CSV table of C-alpha atoms in Angstrom, one decimal:
chain,number,residue,atom,x,y,z
M,1,MET,CA,4.1,9.2,-44.0
M,2,LYS,CA,1.4,7.1,-42.5
M,3,ASN,CA,3.7,5.1,-41.2
M,4,ILE,CA,5.3,7.6,-39.2
M,5,PHE,CA,2.1,9.0,-37.9
M,6,LYS,CA,1.4,5.5,-36.4
M,7,LEU,CA,4.6,5.1,-34.6
M,8,ILE,CA,3.6,8.4,-33.3
M,9,TRP,CA,0.4,7.8,-31.8
M,10,ILE,CA,1.8,4.3,-30.4
M,11,LEU,CA,4.6,6.3,-28.8
M,12,VAL,CA,2.9,9.0,-27.5
M,13,PRO,CA,0.6,6.8,-24.8
M,14,ILE,CA,4.0,5.3,-23.8
M,15,PHE,CA,5.8,8.1,-23.0
M,16,PHE,CA,3.1,9.7,-20.5
M,17,PHE,CA,2.2,6.7,-19.1
M,18,SER,CA,6.1,5.9,-18.8
M,19,GLN,CA,6.2,9.4,-16.8
M,20,LYS,CA,4.9,8.3,-13.5
M,21,LYS,CA,2.8,10.7,-11.5
M,22,ASP,CA,3.4,11.3,-7.6
M,23,THR,CA,0.8,10.6,-6.1
M,24,ASN,CA,1.9,11.2,-2.6
M,25,TRP,CA,0.4,14.1,-0.2
M,26,TYR,CA,1.8,16.4,1.5
M,27,ALA,CA,1.6,18.0,4.9
M,28,PHE,CA,1.0,21.4,5.2
M,29,TYR,CA,0.5,23.7,7.9
M,30,ASN,CA,-2.6,26.1,9.1
M,31,GLN,CA,-1.2,29.9,9.8
M,32,ASP,CA,-0.4,29.5,13.3
M,33,SER,CA,1.2,26.1,12.5
M,34,THR,CA,-0.7,24.3,14.8
M,35,LYS,CA,-2.4,21.8,12.8
M,36,ILE,CA,-1.9,19.7,9.5
M,37,GLY,CA,-3.2,18.9,6.3
M,38,PHE,CA,-2.6,17.6,3.4
M,39,LYS,CA,-1.9,18.8,-0.4
M,40,ASP,CA,-1.5,16.9,-3.5
M,41,VAL,CA,2.6,17.6,-5.5
M,42,ASP,CA,0.2,20.6,-7.7
M,43,GLY,CA,-0.6,22.2,-4.2
M,44,ASN,CA,-4.1,21.3,-4.1
M,45,ILE,CA,-5.9,20.7,-0.8
M,46,LYS,CA,-7.1,17.0,-0.7
M,47,GLN,CA,-7.6,17.2,3.2
M,48,PRO,CA,-7.7,20.6,5.5
M,49,ALA,CA,-5.2,21.6,8.1
M,50,LYS,CA,-7.4,20.1,10.9
M,51,PHE,CA,-5.0,17.4,12.5
M,52,GLU,CA,-2.7,17.4,15.4
M,53,PRO,CA,1.5,17.2,14.2
M,54,PHE,CA,2.4,15.4,16.6
M,55,MET,CA,3.2,11.9,15.6
M,56,THR,CA,1.5,12.6,12.1
M,57,GLU,CA,3.6,11.5,8.9
M,58,GLN,CA,4.8,14.5,6.9
M,59,ILE,CA,3.6,12.1,3.8
M,60,PHE,CA,0.3,10.6,2.8
M,61,LYS,CA,0.9,7.6,0.7
M,62,LYS,CA,-2.5,5.5,0.8
M,63,VAL,CA,-3.7,5.5,4.7
M,64,ILE,CA,-2.2,7.1,7.3
M,65,ALA,CA,-2.6,7.5,11.6
M,66,VAL,CA,-4.0,11.4,12.5
M,67,SER,CA,-5.5,12.5,15.5
M,68,GLU,CA,-8.2,15.7,15.4
M,69,ASP,CA,-9.5,17.6,18.2
M,70,LEU,CA,-13.7,17.0,18.3
M,71,SER,CA,-16.2,20.1,18.9
M,72,SER,CA,-16.8,18.0,21.9
M,73,GLY,CA,-13.5,18.9,23.5
M,74,MET,CA,-12.5,15.3,22.8
M,75,ARG,CA,-9.6,13.5,20.7
M,76,GLN,CA,-10.3,11.1,17.9
M,77,THR,CA,-7.2,9.3,16.6
M,78,TYR,CA,-8.0,7.3,13.4
M,79,TYR,CA,-6.5,5.6,10.3
M,80,LEU,CA,-7.6,7.5,7.1
M,81,ASN,CA,-7.5,6.4,3.5
M,82,LYS,CA,-7.3,9.1,0.5
M,83,ASP,CA,-11.2,8.0,-0.4
M,84,GLY,CA,-12.0,9.5,3.0
M,85,LYS,CA,-12.6,6.6,4.8
M,86,ILE,CA,-12.3,6.5,8.7
M,87,PHE,CA,-11.8,2.8,10.6
M,88,GLY,CA,-9.2,2.0,13.5
M,89,LYS,CA,-10.3,4.4,15.9
M,90,ASP,CA,-10.5,2.1,18.9
M,91,SER,CA,-7.1,0.1,17.3
M,92,ILE,CA,-4.5,2.4,16.2
M,93,TYR,CA,-0.7,1.0,16.5
M,94,ILE,CA,1.7,3.1,19.0
M,95,PHE,CA,4.7,2.1,20.1
M,96,ASP,CA,7.2,4.7,21.8
M,97,PHE,CA,5.1,7.2,20.4
M,98,GLU,CA,5.2,6.6,17.2
M,99,TYR,CA,2.0,5.5,15.0
M,100,ALA,CA,2.0,2.5,12.6
M,101,SER,CA,3.0,3.7,8.9
M,102,GLU,CA,1.6,2.1,5.9
M,103,SER,CA,3.6,-0.1,3.8
M,104,ASP,CA,2.9,-2.6,0.8
M,105,GLY,CA,-0.8,-1.9,1.3
M,106,LYS,CA,-0.9,-3.1,4.7
M,107,ILE,CA,-0.8,-0.9,8.2
M,108,LYS,CA,-0.5,-2.4,11.5
M,109,PHE,CA,-3.3,-2.4,14.2
M,110,LYS,CA,-3.7,-3.1,17.8
M,111,ASP,CA,-6.4,-5.5,19.7
M,112,TYR,CA,-6.0,-4.2,23.2
M,113,LYS,CA,-8.5,-6.6,24.8
M,114,SER,CA,-6.0,-9.4,23.1
M,115,ASP,CA,-3.4,-7.2,23.1
M,116,ARG,CA,-2.7,-8.5,20.0
M,117,VAL,CA,-1.3,-6.9,16.7
M,118,GLY,CA,-2.4,-7.9,13.0
M,119,PHE,CA,-2.7,-6.0,9.8
M,120,PHE,CA,-5.5,-3.9,7.7
M,121,ASN,CA,-5.3,-2.8,4.3
M,122,VAL,CA,-6.1,0.3,2.9
M,123,ASP,CA,-9.6,0.0,3.3
M,124,GLY,CA,-9.4,-1.2,6.3
M,125,LYS,CA,-10.6,-4.7,5.9
M,126,VAL,CA,-8.5,-6.9,8.5
M,127,VAL,CA,-5.9,-8.9,6.2
M,128,ILE,CA,-3.9,-10.3,8.7
M,129,PRO,CA,-5.9,-11.2,12.2
M,130,ALA,CA,-4.5,-9.9,15.3
M,131,ILE,CA,-2.8,-13.0,16.6
M,132,TYR,CA,0.7,-11.9,16.9
M,133,ASP,CA,2.5,-10.2,19.8
M,134,ASP,CA,4.2,-7.9,17.5
M,135,ALA,CA,5.1,-7.3,14.2
M,136,GLY,CA,7.4,-5.4,11.3
M,137,ASP,CA,6.0,-3.7,8.4
M,138,PHE,CA,5.8,-5.3,5.3
M,139,HIS,CA,8.0,-4.7,2.7
M,140,ASN,CA,7.8,-6.3,-0.7
M,141,GLY,CA,5.7,-9.1,0.6
M,142,ILE,CA,7.2,-10.4,4.0
M,143,ALA,CA,7.0,-9.5,7.2
M,144,VAL,CA,8.5,-9.9,10.6
M,145,ILE,CA,6.3,-11.2,13.2
M,146,TYR,CA,6.7,-12.1,16.8
M,147,LYS,CA,4.6,-14.5,19.0
M,148,ASN,CA,4.1,-16.6,22.2
M,149,GLY,CA,6.6,-14.2,23.8
M,150,LYS,CA,5.5,-12.7,27.4
M,151,ARG,CA,5.0,-8.5,27.8
M,152,TRP,CA,8.5,-7.3,30.1
M,153,CYS,CA,8.0,-4.1,31.6
M,154,TYR,CA,11.4,-1.7,31.5
M,155,ASP,CA,10.1,0.5,33.6
M,156,ASN,CA,9.8,-2.1,36.4
M,157,GLU,CA,11.1,-5.2,35.4
M,158,THR,CA,7.9,-7.0,35.7
M,159,THR,CA,6.2,-9.1,33.4
M,160,ASN,CA,2.6,-8.9,31.8
M,161,SER,CA,2.5,-5.3,32.8
M,162,LYS,CA,-0.3,-3.4,30.9
M,163,ASN,CA,0.5,-0.1,32.8
M,164,CYS,CA,4.1,0.6,31.2
M,165,GLU,CA,5.8,3.4,29.4
M,166,HIS,CA,8.5,0.8,27.5
M,167,TYR,CA,7.9,-2.5,26.8
M,168,GLY,CA,9.1,-5.1,25.1
M,169,TRP,CA,8.9,-9.2,24.9
M,170,LYS,CA,10.7,-12.2,26.3
M,171,GLY,CA,10.7,-15.8,25.3
M,172,GLY,CA,8.8,-15.9,22.3
M,173,LYS,CA,9.7,-16.8,18.5
M,174,SER,CA,10.5,-14.9,15.5
M,175,PHE,CA,8.9,-15.6,12.0
M,176,VAL,CA,8.8,-14.1,8.4
M,177,ILE,CA,5.3,-14.6,7.2
M,178,ASN,CA,4.0,-13.3,4.2
M,179,SER,CA,1.1,-11.5,3.0
M,180,GLN,CA,-1.0,-14.3,2.8
M,181,ASN,CA,-0.4,-14.9,6.6
M,182,ARG,CA,2.1,-18.1,5.9
M,183,GLU,CA,4.8,-19.1,8.0
M,184,LEU,CA,7.8,-18.6,5.4
M,185,PHE,CA,10.8,-19.6,8.4
M,186,GLN,CA,11.5,-18.9,12.0
M,187,ILE,CA,14.6,-17.1,12.9
M,188,ALA,CA,15.8,-19.8,15.0
M,189,ASP,CA,17.5,-18.3,17.2
M,190,ARG,CA,16.0,-15.0,18.8
M,191,THR,CA,19.4,-13.3,18.6
M,192,ASP,CA,19.3,-13.6,15.0
M,193,PHE,CA,16.0,-11.1,15.1
M,194,SER,CA,19.1,-8.4,14.7
M,195,TYR,CA,18.9,-4.7,14.3
M,196,SER,CA,22.4,-5.5,12.2
M,197,ILE,CA,19.8,-7.6,9.4
M,198,ASN,CA,17.8,-5.4,7.1
M,199,TYR,CA,14.9,-7.0,6.7
M,200,THR,CA,13.4,-5.0,4.2
M,201,ASN,CA,16.4,-5.8,1.7
M,202,PHE,CA,16.3,-9.4,0.9
M,203,LYS,CA,17.1,-11.5,-2.6
M,204,ILE,CA,15.3,-14.9,-4.0
M,205,ASN,CA,16.8,-18.0,-4.7
M,206,GLU,CA,20.2,-16.0,-5.9
M,207,LYS,CA,23.5,-16.6,-5.4
M,208,VAL,CA,25.0,-14.4,-2.3
M,209,ASP,CA,27.9,-13.3,-0.4
M,210,LYS,CA,27.7,-15.1,2.7
M,211,ASP,CA,29.9,-12.6,4.4
M,212,VAL,CA,27.1,-10.2,3.7
M,213,TYR,CA,23.8,-12.1,3.8
M,214,THR,CA,22.1,-14.2,6.0
M,215,SER,CA,19.9,-16.8,4.1
M,216,TYR,CA,16.6,-18.7,5.3
M,217,LYS,CA,15.1,-21.5,3.4
M,218,GLY,CA,11.4,-21.1,3.3
M,219,SER,CA,8.0,-23.2,3.4
M,220,ASP,CA,7.6,-22.1,-0.3
M,221,GLY,CA,11.3,-23.5,-1.3
M,222,ASN,CA,12.8,-20.6,-2.0
M,223,ILE,CA,15.8,-19.2,-0.2
M,224,TYR,CA,15.3,-15.9,1.3
M,225,SER,CA,18.8,-14.1,1.6
M,226,PHE,CA,19.0,-10.4,3.8
M,227,TYR,CA,21.4,-8.2,3.4
M,228,SER,CA,23.2,-6.6,6.9
M,229,PRO,CA,24.7,-3.3,6.4
M,230,GLU,CA,26.6,-4.0,9.2
M,231,LYS,CA,28.3,-6.9,7.9
M,232,ASP,CA,29.1,-5.4,4.7
M,233,PHE,CA,30.5,-2.3,6.5
M,234,GLU,CA,33.0,-5.2,8.1
M,235,LYS,CA,34.4,-6.5,5.2
M,236,TRP,CA,35.0,-3.7,3.6
M,237,PHE,CA,36.4,-2.0,6.5
M,238,ASN,CA,39.1,-4.9,7.4
M,239,ILE,CA,39.6,-6.1,3.5
M,240,LYS,CA,39.8,-2.6,2.0
M,241,PHE,CA,40.0,0.1,4.7
M,242,LEU,CA,42.9,-0.6,7.6
M,243,PRO,CA,45.1,-2.2,5.0
M,244,ASP,CA,45.2,1.1,3.5
M,245,ILE,CA,45.7,3.1,6.7
M,246,LYS,CA,48.7,0.4,7.9
M,247,LYS,CA,50.1,1.0,4.2
M,248,ASN,CA,50.0,4.4,4.3
M,249,ASN,CA,49.7,5.3,7.9
M,250,THR,CA,47.1,8.2,7.7
M,251,VAL,CA,43.5,7.7,6.0
M,252,LEU,CA,43.8,8.8,2.4
M,253,PRO,CA,41.5,11.5,0.8
M,254,GLU,CA,39.9,9.1,-1.3
M,255,TYR,CA,38.1,7.7,1.6
M,256,PHE,CA,36.1,11.0,2.5
M,257,TYR,CA,32.9,12.4,0.7
M,258,ASP,CA,33.0,15.6,-0.5
M,259,LEU,CA,31.4,17.6,2.1
M,260,ILE,CA,32.2,16.1,5.7
M,261,SER,CA,29.1,16.7,8.4
M,262,SER,CA,30.8,18.0,11.4
M,263,ASP,CA,30.1,19.5,15.1
M,264,ASP,CA,31.6,22.8,15.5
M,265,ASN,CA,31.1,23.3,19.0
M,266,ASP,CA,32.9,21.4,21.3
M,267,ASN,CA,30.2,21.6,23.9
M,268,GLN,CA,28.3,18.6,23.5
M,269,GLN,CA,25.7,19.7,25.2
M,270,ASN,CA,25.1,22.4,22.4
M,271,THR,CA,25.6,21.2,18.7
M,272,ARG,CA,26.7,23.3,16.2
M,273,TRP,CA,26.5,20.6,12.9
M,274,LYS,CA,27.8,22.6,9.6
M,275,ASN,CA,29.5,21.2,6.5
M,276,HIS,CA,32.8,21.4,4.8
M,277,LYS,CA,34.5,20.5,1.9
M,278,LYS,CA,36.6,17.6,1.9
M,279,GLU,CA,40.0,19.7,1.0
M,280,GLU,CA,38.8,22.4,4.0
M,281,TYR,CA,38.1,19.9,6.7
M,282,LEU,CA,41.6,17.7,5.9
M,283,LYS,CA,43.5,20.6,6.2
M,284,ASN,CA,42.2,21.1,9.9
M,285,LYS,CA,41.3,17.8,10.8
M,286,GLN,CA,43.6,15.0,9.0
M,287,GLN,CA,46.0,14.9,11.9
M,288,LYS,CA,43.4,14.1,14.4
M,289,ILE,CA,41.6,11.5,12.1
M,290,ASP,CA,45.0,9.9,11.7
M,291,GLU,CA,46.0,9.8,15.4
M,292,ILE,CA,42.2,8.4,16.3
M,293,PHE,CA,42.6,5.3,13.7
M,294,ARG,CA,46.3,5.0,14.9
M,295,LYS,CA,44.6,4.3,18.4
M,296,LEU,CA,42.1,1.7,17.1
M,297,LEU,CA,45.3,-0.2,15.2
M,298,SER,CA,47.5,-0.4,18.5
M,299,GLY,CA,44.1,-1.7,20.3
M,300,GLU,CA,43.7,1.8,22.7
M,301,TYR,CA,40.4,2.3,20.9
M,302,LYS,CA,38.1,-0.2,20.4
M,303,LYS,CA,35.2,0.4,17.5
M,304,ASN,CA,31.5,0.2,17.8
M,305,ILE,CA,29.1,0.2,14.8
M,306,SER,CA,25.8,0.3,14.4
M,307,TRP,CA,23.5,0.3,10.9
M,308,GLU,CA,21.4,3.4,11.3
M,309,ASN,CA,18.3,1.1,10.5
M,310,SER,CA,15.7,3.3,12.3
M,311,MET,CA,16.4,6.5,10.4
M,312,ASN,CA,19.2,6.8,7.9
M,313,TYR,CA,20.3,9.9,8.0
M,314,SER,CA,23.1,12.1,7.6
M,315,TYR,CA,24.2,15.2,9.6
M,316,PHE,CA,23.5,17.8,6.5
M,317,PRO,CA,21.4,20.6,7.0
M,318,GLU,CA,18.8,20.5,5.2
M,319,ASN,CA,20.1,23.9,3.3
M,320,GLU,CA,23.2,22.1,2.5
M,321,LEU,CA,22.2,19.0,1.3
M,322,PRO,CA,24.7,17.6,-1.1
M,323,LYS,CA,24.2,16.6,-4.7
M,324,GLU,CA,23.1,13.5,-4.1
M,325,ASP,CA,20.8,12.9,-1.3
M,326,LEU,CA,22.4,10.2,0.9
M,327,ARG,CA,19.5,10.3,3.4
M,328,ASN,CA,18.5,6.4,2.0
M,329,ASN,CA,21.7,5.1,1.7
M,330,THR,CA,23.2,2.5,3.9
M,331,ILE,CA,24.6,4.6,6.3
M,332,ILE,CA,26.9,3.1,9.4
M,333,SER,CA,28.1,4.5,12.7
M,334,PHE,CA,31.3,4.6,13.6
M,335,LEU,CA,32.3,5.3,17.1
M,336,PRO,CA,36.1,4.4,18.2
M,337,ARG,CA,36.9,4.9,21.8
M,338,LYS,CA,38.3,3.2,25.1
M,339,ALA,CA,37.0,0.2,26.5
M,340,ASN,CA,34.0,1.5,29.1
M,341,ASP,CA,33.6,5.3,27.6
M,342,PHE,CA,29.9,5.8,26.5
M,343,SER,CA,31.2,9.2,24.8
M,344,ALA,CA,30.2,10.3,21.6
M,345,ILE,CA,33.5,12.4,21.1
M,346,ASN,CA,34.9,10.5,18.1
M,347,SER,CA,31.4,10.0,16.2
M,348,PHE,CA,31.8,9.2,12.5
M,349,GLN,CA,29.3,7.8,10.4
M,350,PHE,CA,30.1,5.5,7.1
M,351,THR,CA,27.8,6.5,4.0
M,352,LYS,CA,27.8,3.5,1.1
M,353,ILE,CA,27.7,5.4,-2.1
M,354,GLY,CA,28.2,2.3,-5.2
M,355,ASN,CA,30.4,-0.4,-3.5
M,356,GLN,CA,32.4,1.7,-1.6
M,357,PHE,CA,31.6,3.5,1.9
M,358,TYR,CA,32.9,7.3,2.6
M,359,ILE,CA,33.0,9.1,5.5
M,360,THR,CA,30.4,11.8,5.4
M,361,SER,CA,30.4,13.1,9.0
M,362,ALA,CA,33.5,13.2,11.6
M,363,PRO,CA,34.8,14.8,14.6
């Protein structure tokens, strides 16, 4: 009996500690929905509703960029951590109307005097100095940085202009660094810094499919292999999907997800997305779908694919989400259309579930 009680006391702490509590805070609005604050998962208010909702993230992990109206009538933007510490008032990183997000315990900041980017930790300490033109976020201990470039203003096509709304960089080099600010390897060709490669999804020193992964040898001796959703899709599409269409002269039902999201309004200016059960959708649209892919096979249509890397989502309305939330899966936008046609009338989305892509959104 004593041994049984000992076993129980050993297992109890293991059980409780294995149930990891959600430590994130979540946004809530004030009564007139003009300000947001943050509550923990139990509903306790951790920060009162005093922040501007515009550009503020809805989930407070460890540190967050917020904007607050002061009693003086001025607005103050700063980084805030969960201990209430305020920092980075004059160095908030913002690009294309979005503030930086914390990832891997770091958040980007910008030194506006030098026009360079670095990283704070969650306590506001500079852990990567502001020496880079620009940088991606840290994920699993590494980040892509860009340096030695010239600022390019897309608005008026001039260089080194700080007074433009949309800008980028030209002529520089991309590197991957680790948390100690050590350069691991250069992305040799600037074109390799491709949005088709997922620099947050990688394997170290593993045997990978070279058709799907892009590999680099780091200065630390490790081999870093990065997943390319577009290459993955292309391989599956050409080896599995297209041959089945040629063989059966139709897109088989097995390639459609249980719910198909479709715009039921032909007016492109007034979309009306709705979910349809697969059987219902195919009953009404199978002939149309087959015709689109026949035109692709004949060469009348060309395909344009892109990985939804900036915001992986499907068009499922929030109140009609499928049992499995697919929004964080690999999602490919697929547009079969004539050359020089830039319309999205034949817009598909393929979502990877397990080892196969499924059509989750279709015309």
